[in-house]
GROMACS .gro file of C-alpha atoms in nm:
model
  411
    1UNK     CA    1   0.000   0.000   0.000
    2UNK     CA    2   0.154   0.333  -0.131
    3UNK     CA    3   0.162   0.533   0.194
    4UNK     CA    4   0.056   0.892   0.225
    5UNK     CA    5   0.407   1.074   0.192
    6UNK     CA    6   0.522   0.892  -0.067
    7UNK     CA    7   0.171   0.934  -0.243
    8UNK     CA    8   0.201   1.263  -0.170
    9UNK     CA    9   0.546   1.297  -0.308
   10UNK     CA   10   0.446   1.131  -0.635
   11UNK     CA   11   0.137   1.364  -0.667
   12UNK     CA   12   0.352   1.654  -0.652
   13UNK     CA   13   0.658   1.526  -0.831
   14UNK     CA   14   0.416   1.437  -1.164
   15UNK     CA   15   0.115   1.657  -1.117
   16UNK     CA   16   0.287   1.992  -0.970
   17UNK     CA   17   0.202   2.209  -1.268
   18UNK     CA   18  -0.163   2.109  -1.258
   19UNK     CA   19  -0.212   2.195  -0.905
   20UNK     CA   20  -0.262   2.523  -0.896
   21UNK     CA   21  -0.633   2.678  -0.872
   22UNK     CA   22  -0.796   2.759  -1.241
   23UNK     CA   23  -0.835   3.032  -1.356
   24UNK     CA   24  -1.139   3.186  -1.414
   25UNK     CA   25  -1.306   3.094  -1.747
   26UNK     CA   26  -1.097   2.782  -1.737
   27UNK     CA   27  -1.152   2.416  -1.689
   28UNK     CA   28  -1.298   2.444  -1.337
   29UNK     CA   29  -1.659   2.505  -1.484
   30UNK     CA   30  -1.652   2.163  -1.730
   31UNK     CA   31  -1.684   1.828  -1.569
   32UNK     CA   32  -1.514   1.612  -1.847
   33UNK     CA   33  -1.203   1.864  -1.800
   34UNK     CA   34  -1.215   1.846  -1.403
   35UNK     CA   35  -1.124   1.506  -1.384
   36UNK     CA   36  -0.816   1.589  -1.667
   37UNK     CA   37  -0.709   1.861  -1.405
   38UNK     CA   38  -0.681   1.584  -1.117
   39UNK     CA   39  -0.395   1.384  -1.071
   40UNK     CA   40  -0.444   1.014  -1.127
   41UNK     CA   41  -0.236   0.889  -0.828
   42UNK     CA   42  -0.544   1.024  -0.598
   43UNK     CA   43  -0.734   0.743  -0.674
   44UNK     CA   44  -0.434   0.520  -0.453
   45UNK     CA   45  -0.434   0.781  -0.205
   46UNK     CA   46  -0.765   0.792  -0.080
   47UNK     CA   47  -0.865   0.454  -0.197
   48UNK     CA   48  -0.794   0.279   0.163
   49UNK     CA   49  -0.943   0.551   0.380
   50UNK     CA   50  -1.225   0.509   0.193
   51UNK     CA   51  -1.353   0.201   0.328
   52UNK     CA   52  -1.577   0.291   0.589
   53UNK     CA   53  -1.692   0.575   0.397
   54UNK     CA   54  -1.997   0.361   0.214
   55UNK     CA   55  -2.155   0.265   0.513
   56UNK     CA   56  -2.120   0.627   0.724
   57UNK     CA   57  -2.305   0.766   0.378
   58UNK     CA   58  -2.581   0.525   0.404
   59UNK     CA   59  -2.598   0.598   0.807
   60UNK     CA   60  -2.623   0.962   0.746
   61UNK     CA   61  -2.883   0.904   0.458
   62UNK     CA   62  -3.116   0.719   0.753
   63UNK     CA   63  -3.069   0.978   0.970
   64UNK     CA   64  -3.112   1.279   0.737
   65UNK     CA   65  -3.393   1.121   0.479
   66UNK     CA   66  -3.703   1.000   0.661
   67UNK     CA   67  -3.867   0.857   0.373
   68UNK     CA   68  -3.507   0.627   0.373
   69UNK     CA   69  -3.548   0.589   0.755
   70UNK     CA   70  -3.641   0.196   0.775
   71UNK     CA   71  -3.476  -0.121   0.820
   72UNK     CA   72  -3.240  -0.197   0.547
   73UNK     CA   73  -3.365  -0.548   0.394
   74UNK     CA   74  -3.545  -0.638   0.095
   75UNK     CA   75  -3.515  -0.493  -0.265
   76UNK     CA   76  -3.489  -0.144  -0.079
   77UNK     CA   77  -3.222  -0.200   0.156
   78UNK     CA   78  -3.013  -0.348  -0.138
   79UNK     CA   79  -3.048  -0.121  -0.368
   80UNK     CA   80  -2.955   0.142  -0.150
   81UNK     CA   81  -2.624  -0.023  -0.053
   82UNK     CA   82  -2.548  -0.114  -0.424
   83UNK     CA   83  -2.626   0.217  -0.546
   84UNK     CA   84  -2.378   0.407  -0.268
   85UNK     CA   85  -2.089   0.098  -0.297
   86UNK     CA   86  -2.094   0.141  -0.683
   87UNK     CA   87  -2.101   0.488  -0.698
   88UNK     CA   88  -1.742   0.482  -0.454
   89UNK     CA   89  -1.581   0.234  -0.686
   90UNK     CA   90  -1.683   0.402  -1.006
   91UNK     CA   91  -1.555   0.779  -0.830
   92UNK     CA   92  -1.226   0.642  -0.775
   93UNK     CA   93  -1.221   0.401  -1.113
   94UNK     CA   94  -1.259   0.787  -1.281
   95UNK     CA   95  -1.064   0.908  -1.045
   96UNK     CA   96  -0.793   0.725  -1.152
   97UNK     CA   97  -0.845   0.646  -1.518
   98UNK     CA   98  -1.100   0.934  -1.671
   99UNK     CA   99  -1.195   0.729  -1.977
  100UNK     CA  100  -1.313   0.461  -1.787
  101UNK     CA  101  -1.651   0.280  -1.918
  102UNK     CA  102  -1.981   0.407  -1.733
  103UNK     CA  103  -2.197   0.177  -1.913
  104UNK     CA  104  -2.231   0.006  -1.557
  105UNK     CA  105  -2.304   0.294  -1.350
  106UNK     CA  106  -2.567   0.373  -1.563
  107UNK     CA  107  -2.761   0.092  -1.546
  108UNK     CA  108  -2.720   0.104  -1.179
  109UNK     CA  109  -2.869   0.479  -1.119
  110UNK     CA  110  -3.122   0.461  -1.385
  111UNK     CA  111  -3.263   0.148  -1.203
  112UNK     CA  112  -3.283   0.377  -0.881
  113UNK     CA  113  -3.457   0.628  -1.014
  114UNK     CA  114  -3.703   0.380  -1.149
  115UNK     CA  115  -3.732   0.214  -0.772
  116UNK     CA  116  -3.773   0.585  -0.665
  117UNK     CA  117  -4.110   0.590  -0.919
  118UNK     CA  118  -4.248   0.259  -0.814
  119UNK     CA  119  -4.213   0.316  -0.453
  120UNK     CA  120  -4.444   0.598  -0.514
  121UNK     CA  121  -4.167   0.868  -0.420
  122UNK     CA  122  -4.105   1.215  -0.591
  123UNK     CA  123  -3.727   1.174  -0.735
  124UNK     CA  124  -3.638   1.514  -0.509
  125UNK     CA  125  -3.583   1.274  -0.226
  126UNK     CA  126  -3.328   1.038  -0.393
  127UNK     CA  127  -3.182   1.386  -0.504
  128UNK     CA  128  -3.159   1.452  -0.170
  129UNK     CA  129  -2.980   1.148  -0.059
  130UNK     CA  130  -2.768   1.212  -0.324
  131UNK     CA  131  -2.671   1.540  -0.191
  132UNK     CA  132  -2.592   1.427   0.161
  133UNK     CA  133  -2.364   1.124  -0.021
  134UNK     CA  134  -2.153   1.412  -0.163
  135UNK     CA  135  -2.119   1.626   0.173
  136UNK     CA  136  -2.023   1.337   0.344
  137UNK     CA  137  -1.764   1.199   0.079
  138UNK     CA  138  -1.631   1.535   0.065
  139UNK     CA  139  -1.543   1.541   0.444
  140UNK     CA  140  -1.407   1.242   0.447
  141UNK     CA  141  -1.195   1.267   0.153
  142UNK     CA  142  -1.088   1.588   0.245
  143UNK     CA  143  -0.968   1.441   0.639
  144UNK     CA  144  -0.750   1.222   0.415
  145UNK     CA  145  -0.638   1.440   0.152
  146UNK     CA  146  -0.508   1.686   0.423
  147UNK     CA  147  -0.334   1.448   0.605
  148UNK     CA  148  -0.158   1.307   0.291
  149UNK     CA  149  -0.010   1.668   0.232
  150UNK     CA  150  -0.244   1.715  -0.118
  151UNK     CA  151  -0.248   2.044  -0.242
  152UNK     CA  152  -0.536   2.270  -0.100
  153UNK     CA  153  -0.582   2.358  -0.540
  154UNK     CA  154  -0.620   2.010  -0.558
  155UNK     CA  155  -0.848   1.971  -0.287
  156UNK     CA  156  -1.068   2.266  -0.444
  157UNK     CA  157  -1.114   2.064  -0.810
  158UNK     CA  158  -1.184   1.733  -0.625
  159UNK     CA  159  -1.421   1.885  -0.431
  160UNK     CA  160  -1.598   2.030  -0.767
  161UNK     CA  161  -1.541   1.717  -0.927
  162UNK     CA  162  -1.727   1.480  -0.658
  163UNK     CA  163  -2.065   1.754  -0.689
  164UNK     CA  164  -2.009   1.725  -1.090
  165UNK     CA  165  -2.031   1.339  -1.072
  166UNK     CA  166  -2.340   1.315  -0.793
  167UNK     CA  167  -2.492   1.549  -1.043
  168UNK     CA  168  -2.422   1.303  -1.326
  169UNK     CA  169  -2.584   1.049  -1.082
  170UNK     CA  170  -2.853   1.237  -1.014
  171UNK     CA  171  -2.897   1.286  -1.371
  172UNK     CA  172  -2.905   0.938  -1.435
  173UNK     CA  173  -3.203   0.865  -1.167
  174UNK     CA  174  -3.425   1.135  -1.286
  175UNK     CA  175  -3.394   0.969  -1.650
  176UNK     CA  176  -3.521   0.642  -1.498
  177UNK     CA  177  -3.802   0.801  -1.321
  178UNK     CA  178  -3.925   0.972  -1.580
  179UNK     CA  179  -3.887   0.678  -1.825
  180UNK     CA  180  -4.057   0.471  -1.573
  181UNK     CA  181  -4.357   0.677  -1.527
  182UNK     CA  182  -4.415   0.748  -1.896
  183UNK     CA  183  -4.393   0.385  -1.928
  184UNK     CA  184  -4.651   0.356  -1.637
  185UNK     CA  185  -4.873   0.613  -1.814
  186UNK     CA  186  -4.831   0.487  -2.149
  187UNK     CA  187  -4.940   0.099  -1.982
  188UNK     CA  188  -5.239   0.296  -1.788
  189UNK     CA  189  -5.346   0.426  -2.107
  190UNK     CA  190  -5.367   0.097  -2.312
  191UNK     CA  191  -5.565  -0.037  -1.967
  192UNK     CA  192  -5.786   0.268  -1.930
  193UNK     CA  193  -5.849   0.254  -2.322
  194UNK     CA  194  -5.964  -0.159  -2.304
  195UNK     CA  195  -6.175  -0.063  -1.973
  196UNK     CA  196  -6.340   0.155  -2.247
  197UNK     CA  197  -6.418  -0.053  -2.483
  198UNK     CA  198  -6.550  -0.310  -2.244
  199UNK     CA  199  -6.815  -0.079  -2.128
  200UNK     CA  200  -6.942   0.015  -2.478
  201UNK     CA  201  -6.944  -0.328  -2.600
  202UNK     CA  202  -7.290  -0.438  -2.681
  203UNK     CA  203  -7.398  -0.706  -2.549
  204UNK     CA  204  -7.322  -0.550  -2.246
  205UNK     CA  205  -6.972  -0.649  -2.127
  206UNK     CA  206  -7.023  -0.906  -1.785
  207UNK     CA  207  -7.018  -0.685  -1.483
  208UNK     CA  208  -6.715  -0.890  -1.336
  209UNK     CA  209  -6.520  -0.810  -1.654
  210UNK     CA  210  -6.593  -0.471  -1.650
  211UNK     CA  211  -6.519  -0.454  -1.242
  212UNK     CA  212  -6.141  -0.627  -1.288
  213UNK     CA  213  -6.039  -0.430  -1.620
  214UNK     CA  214  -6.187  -0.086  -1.355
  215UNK     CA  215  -5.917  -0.192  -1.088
  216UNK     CA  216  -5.660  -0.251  -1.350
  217UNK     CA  217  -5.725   0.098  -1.504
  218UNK     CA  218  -5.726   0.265  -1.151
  219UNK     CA  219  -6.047   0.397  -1.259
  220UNK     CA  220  -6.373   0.448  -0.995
  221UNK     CA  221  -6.660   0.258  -1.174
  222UNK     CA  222  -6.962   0.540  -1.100
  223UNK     CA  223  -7.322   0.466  -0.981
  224UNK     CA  224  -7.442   0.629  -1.304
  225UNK     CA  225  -7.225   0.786  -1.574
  226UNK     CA  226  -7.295   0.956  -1.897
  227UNK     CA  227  -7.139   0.976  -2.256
  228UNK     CA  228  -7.010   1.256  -2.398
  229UNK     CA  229  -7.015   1.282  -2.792
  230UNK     CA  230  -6.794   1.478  -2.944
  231UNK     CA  231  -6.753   1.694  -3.336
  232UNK     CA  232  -6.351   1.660  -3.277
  233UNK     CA  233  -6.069   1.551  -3.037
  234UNK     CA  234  -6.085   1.774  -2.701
  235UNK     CA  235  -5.741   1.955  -2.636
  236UNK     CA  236  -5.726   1.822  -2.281
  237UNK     CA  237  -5.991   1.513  -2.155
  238UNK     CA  238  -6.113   1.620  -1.807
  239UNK     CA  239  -5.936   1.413  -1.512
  240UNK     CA  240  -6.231   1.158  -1.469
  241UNK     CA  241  -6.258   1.094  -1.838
  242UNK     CA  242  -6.182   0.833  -1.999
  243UNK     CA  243  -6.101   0.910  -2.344
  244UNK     CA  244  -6.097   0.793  -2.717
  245UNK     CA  245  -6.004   1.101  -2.937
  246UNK     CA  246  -5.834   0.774  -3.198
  247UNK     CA  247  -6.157   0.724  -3.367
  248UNK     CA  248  -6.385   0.895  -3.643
  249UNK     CA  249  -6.644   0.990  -3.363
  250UNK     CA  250  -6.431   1.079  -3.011
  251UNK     CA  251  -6.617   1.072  -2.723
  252UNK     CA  252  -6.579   1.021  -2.312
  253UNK     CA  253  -6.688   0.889  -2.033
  254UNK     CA  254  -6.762   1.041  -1.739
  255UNK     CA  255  -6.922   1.046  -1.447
  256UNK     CA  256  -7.261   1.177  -1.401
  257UNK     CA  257  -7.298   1.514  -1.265
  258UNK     CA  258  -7.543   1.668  -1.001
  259UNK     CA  259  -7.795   1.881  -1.112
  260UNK     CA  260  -7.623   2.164  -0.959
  261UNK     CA  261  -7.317   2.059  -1.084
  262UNK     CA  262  -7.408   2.119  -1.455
  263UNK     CA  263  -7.251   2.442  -1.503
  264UNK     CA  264  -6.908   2.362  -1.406
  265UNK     CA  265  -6.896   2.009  -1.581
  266UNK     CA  266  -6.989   2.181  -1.935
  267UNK     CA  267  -6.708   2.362  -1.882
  268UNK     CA  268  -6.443   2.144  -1.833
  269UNK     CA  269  -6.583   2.059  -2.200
  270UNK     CA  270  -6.533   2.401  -2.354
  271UNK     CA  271  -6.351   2.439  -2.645
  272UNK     CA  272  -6.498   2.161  -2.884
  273UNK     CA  273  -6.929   2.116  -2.940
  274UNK     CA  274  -7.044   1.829  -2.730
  275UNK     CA  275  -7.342   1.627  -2.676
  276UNK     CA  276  -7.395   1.463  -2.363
  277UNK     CA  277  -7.581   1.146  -2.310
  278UNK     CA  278  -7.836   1.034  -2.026
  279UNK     CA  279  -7.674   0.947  -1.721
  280UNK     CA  280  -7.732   0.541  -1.684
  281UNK     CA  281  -7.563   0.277  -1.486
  282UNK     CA  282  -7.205   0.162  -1.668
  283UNK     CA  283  -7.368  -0.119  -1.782
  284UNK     CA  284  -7.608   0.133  -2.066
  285UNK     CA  285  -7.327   0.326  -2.096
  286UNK     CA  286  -7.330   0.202  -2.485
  287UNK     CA  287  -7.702   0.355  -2.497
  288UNK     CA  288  -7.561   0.679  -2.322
  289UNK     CA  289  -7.333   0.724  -2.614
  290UNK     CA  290  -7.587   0.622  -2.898
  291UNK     CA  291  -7.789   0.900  -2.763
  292UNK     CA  292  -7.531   1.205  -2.741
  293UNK     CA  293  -7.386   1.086  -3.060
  294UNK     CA  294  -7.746   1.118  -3.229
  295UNK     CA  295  -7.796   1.454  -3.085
  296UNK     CA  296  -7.497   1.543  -3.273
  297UNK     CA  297  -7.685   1.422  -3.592
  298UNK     CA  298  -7.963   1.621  -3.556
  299UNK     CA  299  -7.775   1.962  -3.466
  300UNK     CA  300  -7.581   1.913  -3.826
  301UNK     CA  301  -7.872   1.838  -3.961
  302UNK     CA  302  -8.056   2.163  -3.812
  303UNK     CA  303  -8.323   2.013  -3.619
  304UNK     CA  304  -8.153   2.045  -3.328
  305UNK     CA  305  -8.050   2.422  -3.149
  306UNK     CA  306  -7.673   2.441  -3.247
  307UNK     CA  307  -7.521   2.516  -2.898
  308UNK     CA  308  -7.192   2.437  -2.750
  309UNK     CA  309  -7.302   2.191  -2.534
  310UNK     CA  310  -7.609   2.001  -2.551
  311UNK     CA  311  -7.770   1.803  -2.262
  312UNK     CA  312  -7.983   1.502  -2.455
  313UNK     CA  313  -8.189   1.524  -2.099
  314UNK     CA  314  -8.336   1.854  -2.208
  315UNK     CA  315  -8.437   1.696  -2.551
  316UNK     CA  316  -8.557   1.337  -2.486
  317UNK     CA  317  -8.884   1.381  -2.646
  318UNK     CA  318  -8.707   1.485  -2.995
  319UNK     CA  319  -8.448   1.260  -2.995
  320UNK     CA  320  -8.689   0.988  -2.944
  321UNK     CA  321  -8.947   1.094  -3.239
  322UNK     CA  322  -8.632   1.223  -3.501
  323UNK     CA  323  -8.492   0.842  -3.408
  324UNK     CA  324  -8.711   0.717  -3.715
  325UNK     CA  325  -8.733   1.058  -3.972
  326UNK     CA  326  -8.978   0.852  -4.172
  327UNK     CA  327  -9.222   0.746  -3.889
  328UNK     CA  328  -9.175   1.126  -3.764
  329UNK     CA  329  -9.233   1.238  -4.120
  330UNK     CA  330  -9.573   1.011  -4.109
  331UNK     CA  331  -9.724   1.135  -3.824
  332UNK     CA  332  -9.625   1.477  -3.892
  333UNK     CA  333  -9.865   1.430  -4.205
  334UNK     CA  334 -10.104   1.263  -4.068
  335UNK     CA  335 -10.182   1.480  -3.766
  336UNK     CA  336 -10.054   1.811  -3.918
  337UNK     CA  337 -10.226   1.814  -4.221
  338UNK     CA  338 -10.519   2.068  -4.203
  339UNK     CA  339 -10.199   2.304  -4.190
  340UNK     CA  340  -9.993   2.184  -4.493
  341UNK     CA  341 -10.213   2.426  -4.722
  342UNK     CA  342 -10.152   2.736  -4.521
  343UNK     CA  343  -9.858   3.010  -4.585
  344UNK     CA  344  -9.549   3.009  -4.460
  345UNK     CA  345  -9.622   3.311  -4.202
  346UNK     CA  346  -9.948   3.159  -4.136
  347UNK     CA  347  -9.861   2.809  -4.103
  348UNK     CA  348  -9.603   2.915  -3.822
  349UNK     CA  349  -9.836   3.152  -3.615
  350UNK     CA  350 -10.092   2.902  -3.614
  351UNK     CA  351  -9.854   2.628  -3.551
  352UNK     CA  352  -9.724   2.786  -3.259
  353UNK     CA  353 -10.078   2.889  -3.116
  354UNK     CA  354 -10.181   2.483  -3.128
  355UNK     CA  355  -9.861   2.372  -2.952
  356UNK     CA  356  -9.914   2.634  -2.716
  357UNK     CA  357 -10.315   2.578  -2.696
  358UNK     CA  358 -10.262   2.180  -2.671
  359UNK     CA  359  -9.972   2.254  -2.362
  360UNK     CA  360 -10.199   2.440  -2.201
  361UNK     CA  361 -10.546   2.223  -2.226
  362UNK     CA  362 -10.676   2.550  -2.368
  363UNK     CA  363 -10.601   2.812  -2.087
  364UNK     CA  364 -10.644   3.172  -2.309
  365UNK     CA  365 -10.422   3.362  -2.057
  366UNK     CA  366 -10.120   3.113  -2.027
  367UNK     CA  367 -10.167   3.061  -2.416
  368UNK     CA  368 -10.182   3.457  -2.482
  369UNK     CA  369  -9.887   3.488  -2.217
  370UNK     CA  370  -9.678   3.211  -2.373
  371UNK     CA  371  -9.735   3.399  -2.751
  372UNK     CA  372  -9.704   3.778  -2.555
  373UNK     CA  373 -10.024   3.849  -2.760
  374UNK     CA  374 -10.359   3.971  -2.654
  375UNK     CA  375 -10.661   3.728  -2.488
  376UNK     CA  376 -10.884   3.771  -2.783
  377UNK     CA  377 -10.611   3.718  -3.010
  378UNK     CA  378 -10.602   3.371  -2.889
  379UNK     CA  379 -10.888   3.308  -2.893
  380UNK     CA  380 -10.969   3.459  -3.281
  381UNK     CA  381 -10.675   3.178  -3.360
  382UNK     CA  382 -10.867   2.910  -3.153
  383UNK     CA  383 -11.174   2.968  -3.364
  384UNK     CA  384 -10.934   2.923  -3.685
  385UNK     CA  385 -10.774   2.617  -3.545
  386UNK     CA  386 -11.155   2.463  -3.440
  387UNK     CA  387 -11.264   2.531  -3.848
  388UNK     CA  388 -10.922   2.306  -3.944
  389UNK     CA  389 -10.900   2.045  -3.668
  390UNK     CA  390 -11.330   1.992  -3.565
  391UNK     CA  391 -11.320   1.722  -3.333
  392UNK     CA  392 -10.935   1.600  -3.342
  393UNK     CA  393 -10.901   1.868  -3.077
  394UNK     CA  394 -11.087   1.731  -2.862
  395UNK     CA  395 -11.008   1.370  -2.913
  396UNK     CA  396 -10.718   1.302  -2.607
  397UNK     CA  397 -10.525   1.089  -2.825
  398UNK     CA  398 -10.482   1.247  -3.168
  399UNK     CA  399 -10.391   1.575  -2.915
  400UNK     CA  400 -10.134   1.374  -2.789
  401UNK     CA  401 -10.025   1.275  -3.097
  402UNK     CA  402 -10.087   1.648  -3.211
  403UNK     CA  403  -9.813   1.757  -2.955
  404UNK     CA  404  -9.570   1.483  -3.090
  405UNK     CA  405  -9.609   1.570  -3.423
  406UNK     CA  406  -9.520   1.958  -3.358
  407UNK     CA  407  -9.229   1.885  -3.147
  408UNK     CA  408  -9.111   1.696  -3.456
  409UNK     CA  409  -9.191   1.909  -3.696
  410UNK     CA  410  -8.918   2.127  -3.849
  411UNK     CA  411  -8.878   2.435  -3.725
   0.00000   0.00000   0.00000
């Protein structure tokens, strides 16, 4: 074992030149060029004080860190040890040889990072650890360094050097983390996607199915839910959504909102129109989406209000008739037809007046506040409607029918 004055001597002897501080705007600031700057013999002198030095970082680590404050055994307990033992030998492997390989030391704090992620911690804490690893190297090395006789210039680039390589490390571990949790997301996706498809499948997926690919997706199956149709891909799907923007016809899945909560959910869809089906149970949540996705129809098509968001609750009775255009078509004939020969203008005011009449089992007032017209206005239009209708107006089912076939008519 070289001892510390010869060491010393040899450092000096080969290295003098290269121990002096840098200059400003030199070397100092570049990490590749640091370890040029340090003499290789350092590696021999500080290798055999360095023994203890693992285990008095891990120690301090326990003490410092309290999410790293635990018993070390298991898969946590070893890779902790691993990760501080490796990163000693590689320090002084650079330490004495620059160009040596890393291809090890990668692996190893890559795989720590990804640990970090799947033990549910934020990668600041193995940061952290990190940092105490370096003060505590750098006291140590520095006890022996002074009592071999090394330079204090010398002391000052190994000291930069050792927070250049935990940064490296650090580096390293924040790559695996991140990999780990895109890969997370990316397999959370695929699970989150298949939960989807399960619960549109028609036949109805089986409710154990549905329950196990739920868990697997970390996603709450609701009470009720509701499906929201969309014209094109949302920028953002809200956080309880599960999403397909992939296809022709995007849509979600959501839970269903309170009443009161209304507002605030169409919001969250802002930014793109949207329908929004019935709220059902998860097992209809095919039918939810058949609905909102026909309400889209119909607002193309006109016979809908164009708005940005459209609540199929508030339109049940139209979506049902305008389901079948033909049998809506029929009736609209058949019930309407004392009207067909009228003009436009006149078709519409007494069109409006029968709804209105028929809604309100004949009440002049509510009719003639409904139309904001006078009473005997109403009822001049009532005496027009009587001549066209006779006794289908009183007749409970062709009114019924009479209501249906308004509601369906186009506007």
């Amino acid at each position: 074992m070289t001892r510390p004055q010869d060491a010393r001597s040899g450092v000096e002897a080969t290295y003098g030149p290269l121990l002096t501080p840098a200059r400003p705007g030199g070397a100092s600031g570049r990490p590749v060029q640091l370890w040029a700057l340090l003499p290789r013999e350092l590696a021999t002198v500080f290798r055999p004080g360095l023994g203890d030095t693992a285990g008095e970082v891990v120690r301090e680590i326990q003490r410092t860190i309290p999410e790293y404050a635990r018993p070390l055994d298991g898969a946590f307990g070893k890779a902790l040890k691993t990760g501080v033992q490796m990163a000693f030998v590689q320090f002084l492997e650079r330490l004495g040889n620059p160009e040596a390989p890393s291809e090890d030391r990668r692996s190893v704090f890559v795989s720590l990072g990804v640990q970090e992620f799947h033990q549910g911690r934020n990668v600041d804490v193995l940061q952290a650890a990190y940092r105490v690893g370096a003060r505590v190297t750098w006291r140590r090395m520095a006890e022996i360094g002074r009592r071999a006789g090394v330079p204090s210039a010398t002391l000052c680039l190994l000291a930069e050097a050792i927070f250049a390589y935990i940064d490296e490390l650090s580096a390293l571990s924040v790559e695996g983390h991140a990999e780990a949790r895109e890969k997370a997301a990316g397999a959370l996706e695929r699970r989150r996607h298949r939960l989807m498809e399960l619960l549109l499948a028609e036949p109805p997926s089986p409710p154990e199915v549905v329950k196990h690919a739920a868990d697997l997706a970390r996603w709450q199956l609701p009470d009720l839910l509701v499906a929201v149709a969309l014209d094109q891909p949302s920028v953002e799907a809200p956080p309880a959504a599960l999403a397909d923007f992939e296809s022709s016809s995007p849509c979600l899945l959501l839970p269903a909102p309170e009443p009161d909560e209304r507002e605030r959910f169409a919001e969250a869809l802002a930014g793109t129109r949207a329908a929004i089906g019935p709220a059902v149970p998860p097992v209809f949540a095919a039918r939810s989406l058949r609905a909102a996705r026909e309400a889209l129809r119909l607002i193309d098509s006109g016979a809908l209000v164009d708005e940005p968001v459209t609540w199929c609750v508030d339109h049940l009775s139209r979506l049902w008739l305008l389901k079948e255009p033909f049998l809506a078509a029929e009736l609209v004939r058949e019930r309407l037809g004392p009207l067909a020969g009228l003009t436009g203008k006149q078709h519409s005011r007494l069109a409006g007046t029968l709804l209105a009449w028929l809604e309100t089992c004949g009440n002049v007032r509510e009719v003639a506040e409904r139309l904001a017209v006078h009473p005997q206005t109403v009822r001049s239009r009532a005496q027009e409607l009587e001549a066209l209708f006779a006794d289908g107006l009183r007749d409970p089912e062709r009114r019924f029918e009479m209501i249906l076939a308004l509601r369906a008519a186009p506007s």
